[in-house]
């Protein structure tokens, strides 16, 4: 029996009853199969609640109404019994980390009695029994404790839970900063652990010496480091590219030709403007600028608020009196949390989704569907092979999936599509992408500028130390020590609060009060509020805190998913605060817009930041680099290989069965249904497609589709989202990888019934860390050239994107990654599902030409013709219903037909030079062992319609 000291603190342990103890069973299995410890007999997991400052009567009510659920839980008061062959250890969050379980318990107790002010802390206790050694017990503890956010805690009960925080010191001033010699200032720069470059630091010194004529404060340095971080200001993408040289090779021609096309377009768009220079950002945006100039982007909403892509869509609504047409804004956004997820997978992935939500939400869009695309190394490798300074891949994969799904389920957001991509180089740093769809009636949203005397309201969650340095942290290289030193850079999500903001912003009367809005994602108060107007005075003393002891710098830069900065006119403040109170949201006026173009932050009545807007907007010192572009090896052409080498070997020996099994054994081919089922795809009742279709729910869908989230009335308008990317193709040629990523994402939309000319893209770029070495810049430059070429070729623009340029761990780099997300708006009745329908139906393949450099011939009208075949039922008159057809994209060197369950599948292989789209209609019930009829059709300008 464990002995405890007694004080004012009450303690309870809660354990799931055996049939519901899923986590305990999973941990026991992982200890055995993953850690290789087979002597563990039993594992029990307890949630421990320490409670203080709560009356006895309410405590007794809370025992079985808040802390436990009697049908599924067993509750123990004060102590648990540890058998002779058992050992126990506890795990708690580090001080300053947000504990959602404790926070929720406090709120629930207040429902029992509103005037109670309890203090509650939680921990997890693990009871392990069996014949294991101390060394094995230590390995189990190391597996269960992530030092980034947690620590081991003792089993003795404290006398009190009340924490006495020391009063923080005044913000330091860097005396003598302006007069420091280069050697001295470089030493200071190194000691601060900044994300900015040393040139940026010298830029700051020159500014304060010449313009401000004073010494900077610590807060000003940290604010500038945050403002100019790669995460906030895309400094890598804004680096001027000089002396671009292409290496020799067979594929040099298409890359050089595309680069010249880009330069010609620049001259057309910018004429003689001297303020524009070649950079990755300019290359990423140039196709959109060109297509907009050519009149092919008339639906994009243009606004100073650019947190998410938004298009204006005509929607037919029926409010009971017949159809009426009105305009809606459709938002879409992709977000990565690669660095946070790599060091704390649950919290990092949870806030990846929270971060994706917050951008369209700040634009007053209601977010209703999400897609998750991730990249990982092999999660099946033994934990003993984990790199030093890294979490095991299995822990990353499982923890991230749990965090993302937990956050989405709490917010009430349907996850319509989930895919994990495996490549050995993602061991450098995991890829965690969340992409979301949002929408709102256009009449609900106003876009206005901030005027002097306007008030900025801080809405939502409180400020804490978790999230300090998130923007700068994600801009730094990952090292062996990151897992031990970067805990504050990972935010802890508070999904219920973001859900409240979703509910609030869905109300028209609330949205019409908001002139402008920004989220508190990267950069905290300094950036979220700082971006809303040129002139601002912010009172940091008014910022709500999770706990005492935060200094002015922490208040200025701490991030959060669940806070918004809202600009309202002075006369609208009271009304807005009232609406926020109705949703139980804290809302505090913290800043005022001023005429003077300066960012001023006050703490304890003193100015700790006072920086000219003009200097903030320089984004640091001008950066330049040369570029040496690698050319893909013709002899190692990935497009002419099978992506699974073992499959090629089996086929060389005419062993079809072995090829089939080797293909299914590949991580990128085998079923991910177990992963997908961790996510709820039906929340909100708007999802059109389930992740898997057919009678047996075994046919994977390729596109995420949902109806617009209309609060009133009905509509048959749906949104569609798909993705395209192959890390192996991109590793061979980032240029080809980007071309085919765009093509694949577009083809999936067409295959699902979308209209080609309405497709809009948003890209996710994820590359190794850039240095001054010209060759390091080859991958993103080549990839963006490929994306530019595809956009111009198809006449379809990318209107958004996100870059992450820190994918390096020691000497390992992530594979060059450009993920294309395609978005479309369609009618419900036009959506085509991929499951096979009836035996005897026809399978079609549409073959597309490619040039001598393995680039598909860009002909968007081919895809339009395919859409017309679907929509008008051309060539399918013998069949009674359009629902009998689907278009299924395959990038394969051959098709392998297997008459079982789905009736049709293929051996996974590399993309062929010709993009293949197969249209089929076959049975979802087991078929007879016959191959469905296949008709190959070459679509060319001479053949206006494909016919079977």
CSV table of C-alpha atoms in Angstrom, one decimal, residues 6-361:
chain,number,residue,atom,x,y,z
A,6,UNK,CA,-2.2,14.4,4.3
A,7,UNK,CA,-3.1,18.1,3.9
A,8,UNK,CA,-5.9,20.1,2.4
A,9,UNK,CA,-5.6,18.3,-0.9
A,10,UNK,CA,-8.1,15.6,-1.8
A,11,UNK,CA,-6.9,12.9,-4.2
A,12,UNK,CA,-8.8,10.4,-6.4
A,13,UNK,CA,-7.7,7.8,-9.0
A,14,UNK,CA,-9.9,6.8,-11.9
A,15,UNK,CA,-9.3,3.6,-13.8
A,16,UNK,CA,-11.3,2.2,-16.8
A,17,UNK,CA,-13.1,-1.0,-16.1
A,18,UNK,CA,-11.5,-4.0,-17.8
A,19,UNK,CA,-13.7,-4.1,-20.9
A,20,UNK,CA,-13.0,-0.3,-21.5
A,21,UNK,CA,-9.3,-0.2,-20.6
A,22,UNK,CA,-8.2,0.2,-24.2
A,23,UNK,CA,-5.2,2.4,-23.4
A,24,UNK,CA,-3.9,-0.1,-20.9
A,25,UNK,CA,-4.2,-3.0,-23.3
A,26,UNK,CA,-2.5,-1.0,-26.1
A,27,UNK,CA,0.4,0.0,-23.8
A,28,UNK,CA,0.9,-3.6,-22.8
A,29,UNK,CA,1.0,-4.7,-26.4
A,30,UNK,CA,3.5,-1.9,-27.3
A,31,UNK,CA,5.7,-2.9,-24.3
A,32,UNK,CA,5.8,-6.4,-25.6
A,33,UNK,CA,6.0,-6.0,-29.4
A,34,UNK,CA,7.8,-2.7,-29.7
A,35,UNK,CA,10.0,-2.4,-26.7
A,36,UNK,CA,10.6,-6.2,-26.7
A,37,UNK,CA,9.9,-6.6,-23.0
A,38,UNK,CA,7.9,-9.8,-22.7
A,39,UNK,CA,8.0,-10.2,-18.9
A,40,UNK,CA,5.2,-7.6,-18.2
A,41,UNK,CA,2.2,-9.4,-16.8
A,42,UNK,CA,-0.3,-6.5,-16.6
A,43,UNK,CA,-0.6,-2.8,-17.2
A,44,UNK,CA,-3.1,-0.5,-15.5
A,45,UNK,CA,-3.6,3.2,-16.2
A,46,UNK,CA,-5.1,5.7,-13.8
A,47,UNK,CA,-6.1,9.3,-14.2
A,48,UNK,CA,-5.1,11.0,-10.9
A,49,UNK,CA,-7.0,14.1,-9.7
A,50,UNK,CA,-5.6,16.3,-6.9
A,51,UNK,CA,-8.3,18.8,-5.7
A,52,UNK,CA,-8.1,21.7,-3.4
A,53,UNK,CA,-10.4,24.6,-2.4
A,54,UNK,CA,-13.6,22.7,-3.1
A,55,UNK,CA,-16.3,22.2,-0.5
A,56,UNK,CA,-17.0,18.7,0.7
A,57,UNK,CA,-20.6,18.6,-0.6
A,58,UNK,CA,-19.6,19.6,-4.2
A,59,UNK,CA,-16.5,17.3,-4.1
A,60,UNK,CA,-18.8,14.3,-3.3
A,61,UNK,CA,-21.1,15.3,-6.3
A,62,UNK,CA,-18.1,15.7,-8.5
A,63,UNK,CA,-16.7,12.2,-7.8
A,64,UNK,CA,-19.2,10.4,-9.9
A,65,UNK,CA,-20.4,13.4,-12.0
A,66,UNK,CA,-17.1,15.0,-13.1
A,67,UNK,CA,-14.1,12.8,-12.3
A,68,UNK,CA,-15.6,9.5,-13.3
A,69,UNK,CA,-18.4,7.8,-15.1
A,70,UNK,CA,-19.7,4.9,-13.0
A,71,UNK,CA,-20.7,2.7,-16.0
A,72,UNK,CA,-17.2,2.5,-17.3
A,73,UNK,CA,-14.9,3.7,-14.5
A,74,UNK,CA,-13.6,2.5,-11.1
A,75,UNK,CA,-12.9,5.3,-8.6
A,76,UNK,CA,-10.3,5.0,-5.8
A,77,UNK,CA,-10.1,7.6,-3.0
A,78,UNK,CA,-6.6,8.7,-1.9
A,79,UNK,CA,-4.7,5.6,-2.8
A,80,UNK,CA,-4.2,2.5,-5.0
A,81,UNK,CA,-2.8,-0.8,-4.0
A,82,UNK,CA,0.4,-1.9,-5.6
A,83,UNK,CA,1.1,-5.6,-5.6
A,84,UNK,CA,4.5,-7.1,-4.6
A,85,UNK,CA,5.5,-7.7,-8.2
A,86,UNK,CA,4.4,-4.2,-9.3
A,87,UNK,CA,5.9,-0.8,-9.8
A,88,UNK,CA,4.1,2.5,-10.3
A,89,UNK,CA,5.1,5.9,-11.7
A,90,UNK,CA,3.3,9.1,-12.4
A,91,UNK,CA,3.5,11.5,-15.3
A,92,UNK,CA,2.4,15.1,-15.2
A,93,UNK,CA,2.7,18.1,-17.5
A,94,UNK,CA,5.6,20.5,-17.1
A,95,UNK,CA,4.8,23.7,-15.2
A,96,UNK,CA,3.3,26.2,-17.7
A,97,UNK,CA,1.8,23.6,-20.0
A,98,UNK,CA,-1.9,23.7,-20.5
A,99,UNK,CA,-3.7,20.8,-18.9
A,100,UNK,CA,-7.0,20.4,-20.8
A,101,UNK,CA,-8.3,17.6,-18.5
A,102,UNK,CA,-7.8,19.7,-15.4
A,103,UNK,CA,-9.3,22.8,-17.1
A,104,UNK,CA,-12.4,20.9,-18.2
A,105,UNK,CA,-12.8,19.5,-14.7
A,106,UNK,CA,-12.7,23.0,-13.2
A,107,UNK,CA,-15.4,24.2,-15.6
A,108,UNK,CA,-17.6,21.1,-14.9
A,109,UNK,CA,-17.3,21.7,-11.2
A,110,UNK,CA,-18.5,25.2,-11.7
A,111,UNK,CA,-21.6,23.9,-13.3
A,112,UNK,CA,-22.4,22.1,-10.0
A,113,UNK,CA,-21.9,25.3,-8.0
A,114,UNK,CA,-21.0,28.5,-9.8
A,115,UNK,CA,-19.2,30.3,-7.0
A,116,UNK,CA,-16.7,27.5,-6.3
A,117,UNK,CA,-13.1,28.3,-7.2
A,118,UNK,CA,-11.4,24.9,-7.1
A,119,UNK,CA,-7.8,24.2,-7.9
A,120,UNK,CA,-7.4,20.9,-9.8
A,121,UNK,CA,-4.2,19.2,-11.2
A,122,UNK,CA,-4.1,15.9,-13.0
A,123,UNK,CA,-1.5,13.3,-13.7
A,124,UNK,CA,-1.4,9.8,-15.2
A,125,UNK,CA,-0.3,6.9,-13.0
A,126,UNK,CA,1.0,3.7,-14.6
A,127,UNK,CA,1.0,0.4,-12.6
A,128,UNK,CA,3.2,-2.2,-14.2
A,129,UNK,CA,3.3,-5.8,-12.8
A,130,UNK,CA,5.5,-8.7,-13.8
A,131,UNK,CA,9.1,-10.0,-13.6
A,132,UNK,CA,11.0,-7.2,-15.2
A,133,UNK,CA,14.3,-5.5,-14.4
A,134,UNK,CA,14.9,-1.9,-13.3
A,135,UNK,CA,16.5,-1.2,-16.7
A,136,UNK,CA,13.4,-2.5,-18.4
A,137,UNK,CA,11.2,-0.4,-16.1
A,138,UNK,CA,13.3,2.7,-17.0
A,139,UNK,CA,12.7,1.9,-20.7
A,140,UNK,CA,9.0,1.7,-20.1
A,141,UNK,CA,9.0,5.1,-18.3
A,142,UNK,CA,11.1,6.6,-21.1
A,143,UNK,CA,8.6,5.4,-23.6
A,144,UNK,CA,5.7,6.9,-21.7
A,145,UNK,CA,7.2,10.3,-20.9
A,146,UNK,CA,8.0,12.9,-23.5
A,147,UNK,CA,10.3,15.4,-21.9
A,148,UNK,CA,9.1,18.1,-24.2
A,149,UNK,CA,5.9,18.6,-22.3
A,150,UNK,CA,5.9,16.1,-19.4
A,151,UNK,CA,7.9,14.9,-16.4
A,152,UNK,CA,7.8,12.1,-13.9
A,153,UNK,CA,6.0,13.0,-10.7
A,154,UNK,CA,6.2,11.4,-7.3
A,155,UNK,CA,3.3,9.5,-5.7
A,156,UNK,CA,3.3,11.6,-2.5
A,157,UNK,CA,0.4,14.0,-2.2
A,158,UNK,CA,1.3,17.7,-1.8
A,159,UNK,CA,0.1,19.8,1.1
A,160,UNK,CA,-1.2,22.4,-1.3
A,161,UNK,CA,-1.7,22.9,-5.0
A,162,UNK,CA,-1.5,26.7,-4.8
A,163,UNK,CA,1.5,27.9,-6.7
A,164,UNK,CA,3.2,31.2,-5.6
A,165,UNK,CA,4.6,32.8,-8.6
A,166,UNK,CA,7.6,35.2,-8.3
A,167,UNK,CA,6.9,38.7,-9.5
A,168,UNK,CA,8.7,39.0,-12.9
A,169,UNK,CA,11.4,41.6,-13.2
A,170,UNK,CA,11.1,44.6,-15.5
A,171,UNK,CA,12.0,44.0,-19.1
A,172,UNK,CA,15.7,44.3,-19.6
A,173,UNK,CA,17.3,46.9,-21.8
A,174,UNK,CA,20.5,46.1,-23.8
A,175,UNK,CA,22.8,48.8,-22.5
A,176,UNK,CA,25.6,49.7,-25.0
A,177,UNK,CA,23.9,47.7,-27.8
A,178,UNK,CA,24.2,50.5,-30.4
A,179,UNK,CA,28.0,50.9,-29.9
A,180,UNK,CA,28.9,47.2,-29.7
A,181,UNK,CA,31.7,46.1,-32.1
A,182,UNK,CA,30.9,43.2,-34.5
A,183,UNK,CA,32.7,40.6,-32.4
A,184,UNK,CA,30.8,41.7,-29.3
A,185,UNK,CA,27.4,41.9,-30.9
A,186,UNK,CA,27.9,38.5,-32.5
A,187,UNK,CA,28.6,37.0,-29.1
A,188,UNK,CA,25.3,38.6,-27.9
A,189,UNK,CA,23.5,37.3,-31.0
A,190,UNK,CA,24.7,33.7,-30.3
A,191,UNK,CA,23.6,33.9,-26.6
A,192,UNK,CA,20.0,34.8,-27.5
A,193,UNK,CA,19.2,31.7,-29.6
A,194,UNK,CA,17.4,33.8,-32.2
A,195,UNK,CA,15.8,32.5,-35.5
A,196,UNK,CA,16.9,35.6,-37.4
A,197,UNK,CA,20.2,35.8,-39.2
A,198,UNK,CA,23.2,37.8,-37.9
A,199,UNK,CA,22.7,40.2,-40.8
A,200,UNK,CA,19.2,40.8,-39.4
A,201,UNK,CA,20.7,41.5,-36.0
A,202,UNK,CA,23.1,44.0,-37.5
A,203,UNK,CA,20.2,45.6,-39.3
A,204,UNK,CA,18.5,46.1,-35.9
A,205,UNK,CA,21.6,47.7,-34.5
A,206,UNK,CA,21.8,50.1,-37.4
A,207,UNK,CA,18.2,51.0,-37.0
A,208,UNK,CA,18.4,51.8,-33.3
A,209,UNK,CA,21.6,53.7,-33.7
A,210,UNK,CA,20.5,55.8,-36.6
A,211,UNK,CA,16.7,56.1,-36.2
A,212,UNK,CA,15.6,55.5,-32.6
A,213,UNK,CA,18.9,56.7,-31.0
A,214,UNK,CA,18.3,54.5,-28.0
A,215,UNK,CA,19.0,51.0,-26.8
A,216,UNK,CA,16.4,48.2,-27.6
A,217,UNK,CA,14.6,46.2,-25.0
A,218,UNK,CA,14.6,42.5,-24.7
A,219,UNK,CA,10.9,42.5,-25.8
A,220,UNK,CA,11.7,44.5,-28.9
A,221,UNK,CA,14.4,42.0,-30.0
A,222,UNK,CA,12.0,39.0,-29.4
A,223,UNK,CA,9.2,40.7,-31.2
A,224,UNK,CA,11.4,41.5,-34.2
A,225,UNK,CA,12.7,37.9,-34.2
A,226,UNK,CA,9.1,36.7,-34.2
A,227,UNK,CA,7.9,39.2,-36.8
A,228,UNK,CA,10.8,38.3,-39.2
A,229,UNK,CA,10.7,34.6,-38.7
A,230,UNK,CA,10.4,32.3,-41.7
A,231,UNK,CA,7.0,31.2,-40.3
A,232,UNK,CA,5.5,34.7,-40.2
A,233,UNK,CA,7.3,36.5,-43.0
A,234,UNK,CA,8.5,33.7,-45.3
A,235,UNK,CA,12.0,35.1,-45.2
A,236,UNK,CA,13.5,32.2,-47.1
A,237,UNK,CA,10.9,32.5,-49.9
A,238,UNK,CA,11.6,36.2,-50.0
A,239,UNK,CA,15.4,35.8,-50.5
A,240,UNK,CA,16.6,37.3,-53.7
A,241,UNK,CA,17.8,34.7,-56.1
A,242,UNK,CA,20.9,35.8,-58.1
A,243,UNK,CA,23.0,34.0,-60.7
A,244,UNK,CA,20.8,31.1,-61.4
A,245,UNK,CA,22.8,28.4,-63.1
A,246,UNK,CA,21.4,25.1,-64.5
A,247,UNK,CA,23.7,22.1,-64.5
A,248,UNK,CA,24.0,20.0,-67.7
A,249,UNK,CA,21.7,17.1,-68.4
A,250,UNK,CA,19.0,15.7,-70.7
A,251,UNK,CA,16.2,17.4,-68.7
A,252,UNK,CA,17.9,20.8,-68.6
A,253,UNK,CA,15.8,22.0,-71.5
A,254,UNK,CA,12.3,22.0,-69.9
A,255,UNK,CA,13.6,23.6,-66.7
A,256,UNK,CA,15.4,26.4,-68.6
A,257,UNK,CA,12.4,26.9,-70.9
A,258,UNK,CA,10.1,27.2,-67.9
A,259,UNK,CA,12.4,29.6,-66.2
A,260,UNK,CA,12.5,31.8,-69.3
A,261,UNK,CA,8.7,31.7,-69.5
A,262,UNK,CA,8.6,32.9,-65.9
A,263,UNK,CA,11.0,35.8,-66.7
A,264,UNK,CA,9.0,36.8,-69.7
A,265,UNK,CA,5.8,36.8,-67.5
A,266,UNK,CA,7.6,38.9,-64.9
A,267,UNK,CA,8.4,41.5,-67.5
A,268,UNK,CA,4.8,41.5,-68.7
A,269,UNK,CA,3.4,41.9,-65.2
A,270,UNK,CA,6.0,44.2,-63.5
A,271,UNK,CA,7.3,46.1,-66.5
A,272,UNK,CA,10.2,48.1,-65.2
A,273,UNK,CA,9.5,48.0,-61.5
A,274,UNK,CA,12.8,48.1,-59.6
A,275,UNK,CA,11.3,47.0,-56.3
A,276,UNK,CA,10.6,43.5,-57.6
A,277,UNK,CA,13.2,40.8,-57.7
A,278,UNK,CA,13.4,37.1,-58.5
A,279,UNK,CA,12.7,35.0,-55.4
A,280,UNK,CA,10.8,31.8,-54.5
A,281,UNK,CA,7.8,33.8,-53.4
A,282,UNK,CA,7.6,35.6,-56.7
A,283,UNK,CA,7.9,32.4,-58.6
A,284,UNK,CA,5.2,30.8,-56.5
A,285,UNK,CA,2.8,33.7,-57.2
A,286,UNK,CA,3.6,34.5,-60.9
A,287,UNK,CA,1.3,32.0,-62.5
A,288,UNK,CA,-1.6,33.3,-60.5
A,289,UNK,CA,-0.8,36.9,-61.5
A,290,UNK,CA,-0.6,35.9,-65.1
A,291,UNK,CA,-3.8,34.0,-65.1
A,292,UNK,CA,-5.6,36.8,-63.2
A,293,UNK,CA,-4.4,39.3,-65.8
A,294,UNK,CA,-5.7,37.0,-68.5
A,295,UNK,CA,-9.2,37.0,-66.9
A,296,UNK,CA,-9.0,33.4,-65.6
A,297,UNK,CA,-9.4,34.3,-61.9
A,298,UNK,CA,-12.5,36.4,-61.6
A,299,UNK,CA,-13.9,34.5,-58.6
A,300,UNK,CA,-11.1,35.2,-56.1
A,301,UNK,CA,-12.1,37.5,-53.2
A,302,UNK,CA,-9.6,40.3,-52.8
A,303,UNK,CA,-9.0,41.7,-49.4
A,304,UNK,CA,-6.4,43.0,-46.9
A,305,UNK,CA,-7.3,39.9,-44.8
A,306,UNK,CA,-5.3,37.2,-46.5
A,307,UNK,CA,-5.2,34.5,-43.9
A,308,UNK,CA,-6.9,31.9,-46.1
A,309,UNK,CA,-7.8,31.5,-49.8
A,310,UNK,CA,-11.3,32.6,-50.6
A,311,UNK,CA,-13.4,32.5,-53.7
A,312,UNK,CA,-16.9,34.0,-54.4
A,313,UNK,CA,-19.3,31.3,-55.4
A,314,UNK,CA,-22.9,31.6,-56.6
A,315,UNK,CA,-25.1,29.2,-54.6
A,316,UNK,CA,-28.7,28.2,-55.2
A,317,UNK,CA,-30.5,28.1,-51.8
A,318,UNK,CA,-34.0,27.0,-51.0
A,319,UNK,CA,-35.5,28.6,-47.9
A,320,UNK,CA,-38.9,27.0,-48.4
A,321,UNK,CA,-40.3,29.4,-51.1
A,322,UNK,CA,-38.3,28.0,-54.1
A,323,UNK,CA,-34.7,28.4,-55.2
A,324,UNK,CA,-32.9,31.7,-54.9
A,325,UNK,CA,-29.4,32.5,-55.9
A,326,UNK,CA,-26.9,34.2,-53.5
A,327,UNK,CA,-23.2,34.6,-53.1
A,328,UNK,CA,-21.1,32.6,-50.7
A,329,UNK,CA,-17.4,32.8,-49.7
A,330,UNK,CA,-15.7,29.5,-49.8
A,331,UNK,CA,-12.4,29.3,-47.9
A,332,UNK,CA,-9.6,26.8,-48.0
A,333,UNK,CA,-6.3,26.6,-46.2
A,334,UNK,CA,-3.4,24.2,-45.6
A,335,UNK,CA,-1.2,24.3,-42.6
A,336,UNK,CA,1.8,22.4,-41.3
A,337,UNK,CA,3.0,21.8,-37.8
A,338,UNK,CA,6.1,19.7,-38.7
A,339,UNK,CA,8.4,21.0,-35.9
A,340,UNK,CA,5.9,20.8,-33.1
A,341,UNK,CA,4.6,17.4,-34.1
A,342,UNK,CA,8.2,16.1,-34.4
A,343,UNK,CA,8.9,16.9,-30.7
A,344,UNK,CA,5.4,16.5,-29.2
A,345,UNK,CA,3.2,14.5,-31.6
A,346,UNK,CA,-0.2,14.7,-29.9
A,347,UNK,CA,-0.1,18.5,-29.2
A,348,UNK,CA,1.7,19.3,-32.4
A,349,UNK,CA,-0.8,17.5,-34.6
A,350,UNK,CA,-3.8,18.8,-32.6
A,351,UNK,CA,-2.7,22.4,-33.1
A,352,UNK,CA,-1.9,21.7,-36.7
A,353,UNK,CA,-5.6,21.2,-37.2
A,354,UNK,CA,-6.4,24.1,-34.8
A,355,UNK,CA,-4.0,26.3,-36.9
A,356,UNK,CA,-5.6,25.3,-40.1
A,357,UNK,CA,-9.1,26.1,-38.7
A,358,UNK,CA,-8.1,29.5,-37.3
A,359,UNK,CA,-7.2,31.1,-40.7
A,360,UNK,CA,-10.6,30.7,-42.5
A,361,UNK,CA,-12.2,31.3,-39.1
